[in-house]
JSON list of C-alpha atoms in Angstrom, two decimals:
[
{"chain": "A", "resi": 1, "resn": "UNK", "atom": "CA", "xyz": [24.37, 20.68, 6.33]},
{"chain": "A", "resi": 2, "resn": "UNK", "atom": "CA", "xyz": [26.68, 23.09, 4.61]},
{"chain": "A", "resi": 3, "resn": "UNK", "atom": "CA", "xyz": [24.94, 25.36, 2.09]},
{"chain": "A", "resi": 4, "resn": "UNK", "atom": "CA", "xyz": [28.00, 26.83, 1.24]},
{"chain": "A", "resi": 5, "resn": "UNK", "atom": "CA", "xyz": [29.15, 23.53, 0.49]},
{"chain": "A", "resi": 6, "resn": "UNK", "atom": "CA", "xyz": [25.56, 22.81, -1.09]},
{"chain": "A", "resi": 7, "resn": "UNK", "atom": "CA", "xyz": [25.60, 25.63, -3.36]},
{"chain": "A", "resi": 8, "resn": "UNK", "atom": "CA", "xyz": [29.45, 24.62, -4.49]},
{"chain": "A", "resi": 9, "resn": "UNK", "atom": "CA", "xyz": [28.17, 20.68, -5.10]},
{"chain": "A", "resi": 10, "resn": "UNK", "atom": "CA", "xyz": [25.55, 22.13, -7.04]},
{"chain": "A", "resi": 11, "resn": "UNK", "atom": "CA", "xyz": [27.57, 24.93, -9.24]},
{"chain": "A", "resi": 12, "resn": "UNK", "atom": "CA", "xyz": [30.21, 22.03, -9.56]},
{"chain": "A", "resi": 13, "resn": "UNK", "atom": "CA", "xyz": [27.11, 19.51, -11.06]},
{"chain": "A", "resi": 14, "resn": "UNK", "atom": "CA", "xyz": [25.94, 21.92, -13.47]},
{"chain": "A", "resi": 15, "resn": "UNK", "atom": "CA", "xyz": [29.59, 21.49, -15.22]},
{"chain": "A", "resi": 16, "resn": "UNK", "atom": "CA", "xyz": [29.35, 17.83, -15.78]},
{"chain": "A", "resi": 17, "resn": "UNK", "atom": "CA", "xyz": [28.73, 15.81, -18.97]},
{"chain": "A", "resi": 18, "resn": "UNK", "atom": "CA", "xyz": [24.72, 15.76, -19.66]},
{"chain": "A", "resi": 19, "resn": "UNK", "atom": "CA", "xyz": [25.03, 12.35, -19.44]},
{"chain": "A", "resi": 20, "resn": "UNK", "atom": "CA", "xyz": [26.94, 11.57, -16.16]},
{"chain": "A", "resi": 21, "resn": "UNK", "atom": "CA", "xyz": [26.09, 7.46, -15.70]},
{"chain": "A", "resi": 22, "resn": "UNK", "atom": "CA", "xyz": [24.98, 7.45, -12.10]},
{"chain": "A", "resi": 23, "resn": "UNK", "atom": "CA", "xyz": [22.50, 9.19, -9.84]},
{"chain": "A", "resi": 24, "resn": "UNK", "atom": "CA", "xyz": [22.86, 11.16, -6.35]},
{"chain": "A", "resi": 25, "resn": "UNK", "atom": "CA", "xyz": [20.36, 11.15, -3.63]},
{"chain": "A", "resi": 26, "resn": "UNK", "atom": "CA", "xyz": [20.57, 13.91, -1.17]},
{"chain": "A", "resi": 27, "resn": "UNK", "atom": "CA", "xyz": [19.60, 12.70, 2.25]},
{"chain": "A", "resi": 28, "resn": "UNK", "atom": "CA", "xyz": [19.03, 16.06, 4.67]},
{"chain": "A", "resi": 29, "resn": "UNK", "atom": "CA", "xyz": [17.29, 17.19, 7.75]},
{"chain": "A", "resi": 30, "resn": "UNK", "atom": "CA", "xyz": [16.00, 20.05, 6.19]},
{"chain": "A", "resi": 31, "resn": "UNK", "atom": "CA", "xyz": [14.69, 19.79, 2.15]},
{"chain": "A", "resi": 32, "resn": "UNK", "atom": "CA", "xyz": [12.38, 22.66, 2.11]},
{"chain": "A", "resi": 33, "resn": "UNK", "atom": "CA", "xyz": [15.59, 24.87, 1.02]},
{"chain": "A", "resi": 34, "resn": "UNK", "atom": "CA", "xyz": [16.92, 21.89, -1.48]},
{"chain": "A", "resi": 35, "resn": "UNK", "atom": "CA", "xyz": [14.04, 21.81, -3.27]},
{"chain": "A", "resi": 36, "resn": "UNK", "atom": "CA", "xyz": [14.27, 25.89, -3.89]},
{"chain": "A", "resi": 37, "resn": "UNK", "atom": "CA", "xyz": [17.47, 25.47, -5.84]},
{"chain": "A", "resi": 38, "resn": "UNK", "atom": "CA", "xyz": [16.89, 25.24, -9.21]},
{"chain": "A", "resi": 39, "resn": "UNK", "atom": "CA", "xyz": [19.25, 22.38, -10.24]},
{"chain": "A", "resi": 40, "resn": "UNK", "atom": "CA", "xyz": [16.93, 19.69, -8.02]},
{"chain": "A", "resi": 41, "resn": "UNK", "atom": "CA", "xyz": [15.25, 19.82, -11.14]},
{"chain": "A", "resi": 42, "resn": "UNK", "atom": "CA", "xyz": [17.29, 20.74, -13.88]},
{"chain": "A", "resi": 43, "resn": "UNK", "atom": "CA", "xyz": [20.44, 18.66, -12.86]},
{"chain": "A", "resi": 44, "resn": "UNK", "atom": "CA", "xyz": [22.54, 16.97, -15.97]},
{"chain": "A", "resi": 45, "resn": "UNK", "atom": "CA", "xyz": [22.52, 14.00, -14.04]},
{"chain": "A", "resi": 46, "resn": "UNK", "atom": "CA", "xyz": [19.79, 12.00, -11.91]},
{"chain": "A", "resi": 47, "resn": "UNK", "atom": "CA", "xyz": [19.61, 13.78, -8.76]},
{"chain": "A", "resi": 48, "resn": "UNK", "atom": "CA", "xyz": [16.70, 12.93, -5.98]},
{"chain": "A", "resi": 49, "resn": "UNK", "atom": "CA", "xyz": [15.94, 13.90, -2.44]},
{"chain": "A", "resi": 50, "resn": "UNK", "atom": "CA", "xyz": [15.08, 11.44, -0.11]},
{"chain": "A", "resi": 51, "resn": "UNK", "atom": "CA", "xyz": [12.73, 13.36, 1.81]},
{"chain": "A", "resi": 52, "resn": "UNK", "atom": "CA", "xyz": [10.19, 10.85, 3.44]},
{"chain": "A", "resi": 53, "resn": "UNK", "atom": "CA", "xyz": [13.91, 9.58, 4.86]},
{"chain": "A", "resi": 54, "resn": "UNK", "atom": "CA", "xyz": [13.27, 6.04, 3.32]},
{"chain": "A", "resi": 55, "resn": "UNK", "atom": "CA", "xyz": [17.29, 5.48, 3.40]},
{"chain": "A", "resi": 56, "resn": "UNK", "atom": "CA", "xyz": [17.17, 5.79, 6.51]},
{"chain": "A", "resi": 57, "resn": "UNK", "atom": "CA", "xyz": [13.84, 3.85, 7.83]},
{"chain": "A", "resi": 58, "resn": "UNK", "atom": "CA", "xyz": [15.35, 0.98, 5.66]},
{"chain": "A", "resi": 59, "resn": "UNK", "atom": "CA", "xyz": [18.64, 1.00, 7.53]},
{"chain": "A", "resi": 60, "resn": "UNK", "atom": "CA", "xyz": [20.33, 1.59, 4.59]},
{"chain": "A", "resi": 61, "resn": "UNK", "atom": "CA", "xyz": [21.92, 4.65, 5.91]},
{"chain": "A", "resi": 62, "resn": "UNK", "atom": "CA", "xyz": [21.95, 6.14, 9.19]},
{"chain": "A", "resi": 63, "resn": "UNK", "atom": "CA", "xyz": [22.20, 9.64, 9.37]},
{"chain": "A", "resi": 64, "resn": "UNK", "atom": "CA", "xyz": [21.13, 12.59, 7.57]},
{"chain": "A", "resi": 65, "resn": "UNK", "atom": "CA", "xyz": [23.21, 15.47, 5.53]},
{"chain": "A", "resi": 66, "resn": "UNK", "atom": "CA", "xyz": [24.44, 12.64, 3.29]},
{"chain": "A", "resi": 67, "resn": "UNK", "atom": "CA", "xyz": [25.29, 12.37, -0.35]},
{"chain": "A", "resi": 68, "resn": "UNK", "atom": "CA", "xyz": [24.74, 8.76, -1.99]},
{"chain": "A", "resi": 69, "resn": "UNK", "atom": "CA", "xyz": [26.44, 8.30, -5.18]},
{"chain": "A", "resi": 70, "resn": "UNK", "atom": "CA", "xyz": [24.23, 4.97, -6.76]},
{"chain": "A", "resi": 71, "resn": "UNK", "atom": "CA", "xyz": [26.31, 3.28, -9.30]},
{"chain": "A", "resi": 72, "resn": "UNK", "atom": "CA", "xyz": [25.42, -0.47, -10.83]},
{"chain": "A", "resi": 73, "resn": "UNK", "atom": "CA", "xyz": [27.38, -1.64, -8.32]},
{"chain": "A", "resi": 74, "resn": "UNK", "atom": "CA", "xyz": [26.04, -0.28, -5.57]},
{"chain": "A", "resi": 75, "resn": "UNK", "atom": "CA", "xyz": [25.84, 3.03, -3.45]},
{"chain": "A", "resi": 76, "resn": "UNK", "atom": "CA", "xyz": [28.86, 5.26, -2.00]},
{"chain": "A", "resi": 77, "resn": "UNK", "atom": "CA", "xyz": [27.78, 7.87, 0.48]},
{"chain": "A", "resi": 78, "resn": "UNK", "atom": "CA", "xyz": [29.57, 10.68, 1.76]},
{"chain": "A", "resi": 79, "resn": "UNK", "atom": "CA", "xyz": [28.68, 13.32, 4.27]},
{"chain": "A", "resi": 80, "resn": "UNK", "atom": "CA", "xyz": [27.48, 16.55, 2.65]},
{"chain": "A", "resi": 81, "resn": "UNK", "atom": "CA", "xyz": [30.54, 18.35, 4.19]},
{"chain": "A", "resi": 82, "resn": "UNK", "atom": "CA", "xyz": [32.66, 16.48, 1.88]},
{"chain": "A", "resi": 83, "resn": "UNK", "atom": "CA", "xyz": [31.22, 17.02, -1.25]},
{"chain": "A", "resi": 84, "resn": "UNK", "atom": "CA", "xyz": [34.29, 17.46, -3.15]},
{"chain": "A", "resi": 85, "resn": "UNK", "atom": "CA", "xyz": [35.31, 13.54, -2.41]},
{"chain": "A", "resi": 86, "resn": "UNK", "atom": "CA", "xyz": [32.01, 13.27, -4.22]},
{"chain": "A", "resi": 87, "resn": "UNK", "atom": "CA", "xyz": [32.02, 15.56, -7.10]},
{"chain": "A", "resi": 88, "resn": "UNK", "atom": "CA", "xyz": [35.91, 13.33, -7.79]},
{"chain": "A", "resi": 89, "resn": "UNK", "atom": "CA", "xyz": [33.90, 10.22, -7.76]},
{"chain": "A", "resi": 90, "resn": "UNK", "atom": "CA", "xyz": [31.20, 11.02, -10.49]},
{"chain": "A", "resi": 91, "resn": "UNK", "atom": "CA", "xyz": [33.89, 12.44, -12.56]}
]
């Protein structure tokens, strides 16, 4: 993934409501570095990494570098490059 883009997803988070309905999962190849950034656990909205790749085993998804936006409804992902599409949604 991006960690340009990461870093701007996650300094864009930090500006939302406390209490954001939804959740994000973070799907990546690499979550060593994800779990180093400080709003993985401080994050004003539910915000897990899939790191045993569950999504994926599942067939749920089917790639990594994703962002899943879980709603009642259901689940919208989008690829980590296009964060911003993302950040619009949970607004």
């Amino acid at each position: 993934g991006c960690k340009t883009c990461l870093d701007s997803f996650y300094s864009e988070l930090q500006l939302l409501p406390k209490r954001s309905p939804g959740a994000i999962v973070l799907i990546a190849k690499n979550t060593k570095t994800l779990r180093l950034h400080p709003l993985i656990e401080n994050s004003p909205i539910p915000l897990y990494l899939d790191e045993q790749k569950k999504l994926i085993k599942e067939e749920l998804v089917q790639m990594t570098d994703q962002i899943l936006l879980f709603r009642a409804e259901g689940f919208t992902s989008f690829d980590i490059l296009d964060y911003e599409n993302a950040l619009s949604e949970i607004r």
